[in-house]
Every structure is written in C-alpha cells, then in structure tokens.
Amino acid sequence: MGRRLAGVFQGRPRLQVGTLLAGPVGWLVVGYLGSLAVLLVAAFWSVDPLSGEVVRGFGLENFETLLDEPVYRTIVWRTVLIAALVTVTDAVLAFPIAFYMAKVASRRGKAILVVAVLLPLWSSYLVKVLAWRTMLSNDGIINWALEPFGLHGPGYGNVAVWLVMSYLWLPYMVLPIYAGLERIPNSLISASEDLGAGPFMTFRRVILPLAFPAVVAGSIFTFALTLGDYITPRLVSNNQFIGNVIFNNIVNNLPLASALALVPIVVMVAYLLVARKLGAFEHI
Amino acid sequence: MRRKDAHSARTAWLVVAGLVVFMLALAGCGSSSDSDSSGEELQKLGKGEGQVDLISWAGYVEPEWSKPFEQKTGCKVNNKVAGTSDEMVQLMQSGEYDGVSASGNASARLVAADAVDPVNVSLVPNYETIFSDLKDQPYNTFDGTPYGIPHGRGANLLMWNSDDVKPAPDSWDVILDPKIASKYSGKISAYDDPIYIADAAVYLKTHQPDLGIENPYELNEEQFNAAVDLLKEQRANVGEYWSEAAKQISAFANGDATVGTTWQYQYFELKGEGDPVAASPASQGFLPKEGATGWSDTWMLSSSAKHPNCMYMWMDWIVEPKVNAEVAEFFGEAPAQSLACDETADKEFCTKYHADNPAFWERVYYWETPLADCGNGNDDCKDYNDWVQAWTAIKG
C-alpha cells in the first residue's frame, strides 16, 4: 500500500508539493480568507427589525450609518489616535532597550534581557490588564505614590488605555528592533566613526536607516494590536473603541458589526501602503 | 520577469473569483429555514432521551444540582454558559439546544423568531407553587399561552457609600438629575447595557409625567429621546460603566465609585466584606421612590428541541423547592418557587431578597424586549436595535 502510494508520487514533483501544501493552503483559503470574505459580504446585509434575523441582500445602509452618525467617527478617530500614540511610545521606549541588548550588553546580559522582555508575554493578558486596573484605581499604588507630591494619577480613561496598551505591546516592538539591530555589522559603526561622524550622525545616517524596516515591522504589531483590542478599554476606561462597538453589535446587528470591522482593515491597508512607500519592505 | 508577473496576477484574480463564488454559494444557502413551527405542546411526558442541551446564565447550572438531576432522570446535562441576553438569542437560533434561561429582554425576541415553543405547565408539577406574581407576565406569556417556567428574579438597586453620600438618597435623582449628580461627578457607577435606558425612563415617568411614559420598555420617539438625552447628560458624571458584577465590586471597594445602580448580589458581597455601602431601607420599601428596573428569568423550551422530555424534567427540577433554594442562594437572587424559602441555608435569605414580598416587586419593572409594536397599534415604539444604537451614542 505504502509502496504503491510512493510510486504515485515518484517523479512527480508538482504532485508532491501540491499534496504537501494542500492542507495549509486549504486552511488559509477556506478558514482564513473565506471567513474574511463572509465578513465583507455580511457588511452589505441588514437586520429585520422585528425578529432580529439577518436579511441577506445588498444594501449600503450600514456604511451610511457609519458615516452619518458622528459617534462612529469619534470612535474611529479615538482608536486610531491611541493606536498611533501607543506605537510611537513603544518605538521610543524600545529602541534604546533593543540597542543596548544588541550592541552593548555582554552575552550573559543579552540573554537575561531577552528573557526579561519575553517574560511578561508568558503571563495572561487579562491578569496584566486587571493588575493595571488595580494600580490605577483611586486607592491604588499610583495615587499612593504620587500623593506626597500633591499629585493625582490619571485614573481611568484614555490616558489609562494608552499606558496599559503601551505596556502590553512593548515586547512586540523590542524584539523586531533587536533582531534588526543585531544584523547591522559593528564594522559599519566603526567605519562611520573612522570617517569622522559623531555618535549622533552615525545614529542618524547609518543605524536608523538600516534599522528602520525593523521599527516598521514592530509598529505593525503595536498598531494592529491596539486597533483591535476591546478588553483593555473596557476595563480601564469608559470610552468605546472600534472593537467595543463591534462586540456590542455582533449579536443584534451582525451586518453593522461587519461594516465596522472593515474600518480597521482599511486603516491597516493604508498603513501598510505608507510603510511600503517609506521603504520598509525593501530589505525583507 | 514580465511574463511571470502577468502569470501571478492571473493566479491572484483566480483566487478572488473563487472567493466570490464561495461567498455567493454561502449567501445563497442556509436561507431555506424549515417552517416546522407547529407549536404543538407536549401532552404527556415520555421517557427521557438521555441528555439535555442547555443555555444558561453563569451560576444557573452547577454540578451541585445538575449531577443529582442526571442520577434521577438519566438525562445527561450539557450546559453552555452565555454572557448576555443577545448571546442567548443567537445561540437559540442555531437550533442546537433544548432550552434556555432567558431574561425578559430576550424572551419576546425568541418568541418572535419562533425559536421557542409554548410550555405545557401541567407537565411541570412544581409550577403550581411558584409565586403567583411571576406567572402570566408579559415576558413569559404570549397571547395567553405560557412560554416557560419562572426561575428567579432580582431588582436593580440604588447603592451608595454611606461615608461619602449624605444625606442618604431616596431617589434616582442622585445619579440622574444633572444638578445633584454633579456632586458625585466621576464617582457614579452605571450599568453598561442598552437596557439601562429603561432606568432613565422609570425616572422620567415620575419626574416628567407630561411625557406620558407607561411602560419603560415601550417608548415612542419623544419619550425615548428624553431618556437618551438624560443619559447623555449623566455620561459626564459617570465614573465607570459596569457589566460584570466583579468590576463594580472592585470599583466600590477601591473608592472609584460612591453611588450607582447595582444588583442585590454586589450589595451583599460588599457589605459582607465590611465596606460602608448602603441601599434603600425598609422604610422606603427597599427601593428609590420612583421604583426600579429588574429582571425575571424564565426557562424556555426550544422549538427544535431534540430532547423535549428531558427538558421538561429539567424545568420541573430547577423549580423543585430545595434545588430552587440552592440556585437562588448560589447566584444571589430571589427564588421563583414559594416553597424554596423553607429550604434555604440562610433562613433570612428570602426576606433579604424580598422573595415573598409582593409589594416590593410591584414597584419593579422587569426587563422586557423593546419592540416597535408596543401594543397601541401604531408600531411607533423604538425597537431594540434603536436602543443598541442609542447606547453607543450615549457612551460616545
């Protein structure tokens, strides 16, 4: 049996490859792209007001609702803005850490730092957010620490969401930048110095351009993860993000939820196009 | 190189075309729903089918009382916990379940969607002794036909931190009147659900009688807009909207909330921890003067139940006095079964939760599903979808 099967495949490289890839590609097309396609189609459906059942038919009313109701614009802007802020914050925080890890630390120090960056990823997402919720609460440790200086913490709200998201996604920024900096040969930095460039010039003209694709790769993680999250806003603020509105509508008004789900997709595509224009994918 | 580009472009188009065909096929099928909604009631209880598939609120189906049920009837219990009424409606429409513990904001939708069948209460012996003010209600009886067995009920109380809120409030105005509520700005705790609009309607019913609100779940455009505007004003003073009981408990315990709407469960939890919380006292009938919203849950029978006999046995089991007492104490709500009050571990339980105090429940407006058809023949009420959209706009 096995022998005969082997015979079928012998000398037919296309069949071999095709059979090997059938599983993963089938999963990608049906399970992944297929469900995405269903999502896109559902955005044009509507809901019967009485029974609450989905009516399959073509209509643009969901998109009209999204454009006409000012609250949806507010929510989209809030989400995109926080996502951008989180991305910038993480990039600024991650670069020095990654640089130290890649170029300065000893082998041992490097290993310790990699573990330290990865460690938070091993604990549950929910535990981390709830820990922040406790820290940011009125009687929490942040207010306690600030009290002697007559200050008060940010409490729950947009600032809290920004803080927590920046904390949550930092490892996703550190690791790509670390990998990117690791690939830059030290000889390039020495050469730059030999040719008379100061540390700042070396950073600006040599390191940053070479590490830029890595920063963009990290920013795709932080931006997309913030764009899609709905649990953190729910636990540390009263503000709705795109994900919250999708969650609230998913049962009653699946078509509207689908239309809303297209917003992050469009934003991400635009973001990737800009990143490509900036040359982020040239070295990949 | 060019040729290769053209080749891969064609492949990409083929993939897109394939997806479109796949989508169309998907959109086309599935719409052939079976129209077998005869609504024929079971007349005689038969033998159990060996299992029963339930959808329930967390805490309604626990091994403490589902294991004895399995031993007694031979019906294996498969339980699916749902987090919201919306989720219950969606799961029931799949037709994969035998029954659900539906709140009033789901039951009418389930009936309208033909997802549930009438229940022959004569096959449920324990129905007899259920509190009479829970029978024949608009959220469990439709066109005079009972559609389920009452499980338990609770009210949405006004709770405050007695150290911070003085004098003790006797009205919802402490969180809904912008002038008074601004005193506690940033410390007000409100329920995070579209159904909370009804709380504003209950308040307006007393404070703006010229709006003519009768039922807080049947609101015409003018009444609805007044309620929504009130909540938009409240938004500025809200510290936190809560949906999980644990979230509100932590907010009150950590000083992030000092006054707000709550369930009896959170109130007794916080009190048990020694936190300085208070709720309306007995002299005020335990509720603010306007009354309050509340919920009353009903076990309903799926119209496509594969194990109807086991489901009937379950509906009788869950309101069996001892079991109903266990469930009510576990969850923190008033039992539906009048005889359950003799079976609770805490002998004060029914008094605490006002289970046997009909005067208390007369002032409670149980959750209902807002429908466009609100009984005046005009179809001019705001339906639940409007409530959901308005809720998004209120929270901003």
XYZ file of C-alpha atoms in Angstrom, chain A residues 10-282:
273
model
C 7.674 9.297 -7.642
C 8.963 11.611 -10.314
C 6.065 13.993 -9.940
C 7.478 16.961 -8.003
C 4.381 19.082 -8.638
C 2.121 16.454 -7.106
C 4.465 16.106 -4.147
C 4.471 19.811 -3.439
C 0.759 20.106 -4.108
C -0.138 17.366 -1.643
C 2.198 18.778 0.966
C 0.720 22.250 0.671
C -2.933 21.245 0.232
C -3.620 21.278 3.981
C -2.091 24.617 4.954
C -3.206 26.395 1.773
C -6.708 24.966 2.062
C -6.868 26.206 5.625
C -5.616 29.632 4.581
C -8.098 29.985 1.738
C -11.211 28.478 3.321
C -10.721 29.100 7.023
C -8.967 32.423 6.870
C -9.654 34.267 3.639
C -13.054 32.581 3.367
C -14.235 33.825 6.731
C -12.862 37.251 5.894
C -14.860 37.187 2.668
C -18.034 36.238 4.533
C -17.382 39.143 6.869
C -17.119 41.517 3.923
C -20.321 40.224 2.386
C -22.207 40.474 5.676
C -21.446 44.192 5.786
C -23.976 44.665 2.972
C -26.755 42.720 4.671
C -29.345 44.170 7.008
C -31.382 43.119 10.043
C -35.109 42.551 10.201
C -36.282 44.858 12.991
C -38.894 42.507 14.467
C -37.298 39.098 14.542
C -33.748 40.417 14.649
C -32.794 37.955 11.947
C -30.266 38.825 9.279
C -31.743 39.605 5.869
C -29.405 38.654 3.033
C -29.478 41.269 0.331
C -27.372 44.086 -0.997
C -27.570 47.488 0.671
C -25.291 50.283 1.778
C -27.236 51.410 4.846
C -24.624 50.132 7.300
C -21.968 52.293 5.711
C -24.371 55.237 5.662
C -24.913 54.765 9.401
C -21.167 54.727 9.993
C -20.668 57.922 8.001
C -23.753 59.810 9.179
C -23.631 59.135 12.910
C -20.951 61.378 14.415
C -20.369 58.941 17.273
C -18.760 56.384 14.958
C -16.335 58.947 13.571
C -15.397 59.922 17.122
C -14.783 56.295 17.996
C -12.711 55.601 14.890
C -10.555 58.684 15.474
C -10.089 57.838 19.132
C -8.996 54.303 18.263
C -6.592 55.328 15.500
C -5.123 58.126 17.595
C -4.470 55.912 20.614
C -3.024 53.233 18.323
C -0.641 55.810 16.818
C 0.334 57.136 20.249
C 0.976 53.649 21.581
C 3.119 52.875 18.531
C 5.247 55.998 18.908
C 5.608 55.456 22.653
C 6.688 51.864 22.198
C 9.144 52.772 19.433
C 10.772 55.430 21.620
C 10.957 53.091 24.604
C 12.006 50.015 22.643
C 14.851 51.459 20.569
C 17.300 52.164 23.421
C 16.469 48.848 25.076
C 16.971 46.963 21.820
C 20.166 48.872 21.052
C 21.618 48.057 24.452
C 20.667 44.420 24.006
C 22.116 44.149 20.517
C 25.289 46.228 20.728
C 26.306 46.933 24.316
C 25.310 44.087 26.626
C 27.566 41.092 27.248
C 26.395 37.679 26.069
C 25.089 36.918 29.528
C 23.412 40.305 29.886
C 21.851 39.839 26.460
C 20.300 36.527 27.457
C 18.948 37.985 30.681
C 17.449 40.951 28.829
C 15.784 38.793 26.186
C 14.170 36.727 28.936
C 13.142 39.895 30.770
C 11.452 41.249 27.653
C 9.737 37.941 26.932
C 8.682 37.253 30.493
C 5.522 39.414 30.512
C 4.315 37.534 27.415
C 4.179 34.337 29.429
C 1.521 35.630 31.802
C -2.124 36.040 30.933
C -3.220 39.155 29.120
C -6.210 39.528 31.407
C -4.121 39.326 34.565
C -1.898 42.140 33.307
C -4.821 44.413 32.469
C -6.534 43.710 35.783
C -3.267 44.440 37.593
C -3.161 47.832 35.882
C -6.798 48.364 36.779
C -5.933 47.888 40.456
C -2.842 50.088 40.194
C -4.754 52.912 38.517
C -7.728 52.783 40.869
C -8.439 55.633 43.257
C -6.930 53.787 46.221
C -4.275 52.190 44.052
C -0.495 52.264 44.261
C -0.054 55.016 41.646
C -2.126 57.519 43.582
C -0.452 56.391 46.795
C 2.999 57.051 45.342
C 2.030 60.428 43.879
C 0.186 61.670 46.944
C 3.244 63.003 48.837
C 3.905 65.304 45.870
C 0.343 66.589 45.832
C -0.291 64.847 42.521
C -3.035 62.561 41.354
C -2.769 59.681 38.892
C -4.575 59.651 35.562
C -7.425 57.446 36.810
C -9.420 55.501 34.247
C -9.761 56.942 30.755
C -7.859 57.444 27.519
C -4.561 58.035 29.322
C -5.009 54.759 31.176
C -5.705 52.924 27.909
C -2.598 54.469 26.359
C -0.442 53.460 29.338
C -1.731 49.902 29.533
C -1.539 49.263 25.783
C 1.991 50.677 25.622
C 2.958 48.311 28.411
C 1.209 45.316 26.865
C 2.663 45.581 23.374
C 6.205 46.751 24.206
C 7.780 43.285 23.704
C 6.335 43.165 20.181
C 8.344 46.296 19.401
C 11.558 45.396 21.245
C 12.073 42.012 19.615
C 11.901 43.066 15.917
C 14.130 46.096 16.552
C 16.588 43.916 18.466
C 16.671 41.451 15.576
C 17.139 44.313 13.111
C 19.991 45.948 15.041
C 21.653 42.581 15.574
C 22.005 42.268 11.782
C 23.890 45.552 11.432
C 27.627 44.699 11.384
C 29.643 46.501 14.046
C 32.202 47.297 11.362
C 29.756 49.758 9.802
C 29.584 51.716 13.041
C 33.368 51.679 13.364
C 33.734 52.813 9.756
C 31.345 55.669 10.324
C 33.368 56.777 13.331
C 36.650 56.426 11.438
C 35.280 58.700 8.762
C 34.659 61.352 11.379
C 30.965 61.031 12.095
C 29.934 61.736 15.677
C 27.642 59.387 17.589
C 24.538 61.348 16.587
C 25.487 61.441 12.917
C 26.253 57.696 12.994
C 22.885 57.022 14.527
C 21.028 59.212 12.053
C 22.839 58.248 8.862
C 23.854 54.621 9.478
C 21.915 52.871 12.230
C 18.476 54.369 11.820
C 18.137 53.789 8.055
C 19.263 50.177 8.465
C 17.042 49.528 11.459
C 14.030 51.362 10.049
C 12.355 48.305 8.458
C 12.548 46.597 11.856
C 10.881 49.574 13.542
C 8.111 49.467 10.954
C 7.720 45.718 11.462
C 7.321 46.297 15.190
C 4.947 49.192 14.626
C 2.670 46.961 12.549
C 2.285 44.730 15.608
C 1.653 47.510 18.106
C -0.646 49.456 15.787
C -2.732 46.469 14.722
C -2.968 45.032 18.224
C -4.178 48.346 19.652
C -6.609 48.827 16.797
C -8.290 45.501 17.509
C -8.303 45.389 21.300
C -11.552 45.832 23.195
C -10.894 44.364 26.617
C -8.400 46.944 27.843
C -10.664 49.922 27.001
C -13.492 48.143 28.765
C -11.501 47.533 31.938
C -9.595 50.793 32.342
C -11.855 53.356 30.688
C -15.428 54.213 29.806
C -14.529 55.000 26.254
C -15.591 52.884 23.350
C -13.087 51.713 20.783
C -13.870 50.129 17.432
C -13.670 46.675 18.992
C -16.189 47.540 21.714
C -18.785 48.697 19.216
C -18.255 45.567 17.131
C -18.676 43.473 20.274
C -21.894 45.304 21.223
C -23.413 44.821 17.796
C -22.255 41.362 16.930
C -25.444 39.623 18.030
C -28.127 42.221 17.351
C -26.741 43.702 14.227
C -24.114 41.496 12.672
C -24.152 43.479 9.394
C -23.305 46.730 11.177
C -20.586 44.933 13.143
C -19.151 43.611 9.858
C -19.179 47.074 8.331
C -17.323 48.369 11.381
C -14.842 45.515 11.181
C -13.879 46.785 7.749
C -12.627 50.041 9.259
C -9.512 48.584 10.938
C -8.826 46.567 7.782
C -8.912 49.714 5.654
C -6.778 51.607 8.177
C -4.221 48.762 8.268
C -4.041 48.547 4.473
C -3.450 52.303 4.296
C -0.791 51.970 6.991
C 0.984 49.173 5.138
C 0.936 51.144 1.889
C 2.535 54.125 3.633
C 5.096 51.807 5.217
C 5.912 50.403 1.801
C 6.318 53.884 0.385
C 8.776 54.605 3.183
C 10.762 51.592 2.021
C 10.071 49.380 4.987
C 9.803 46.176 2.972
C 12.789 46.610 0.678
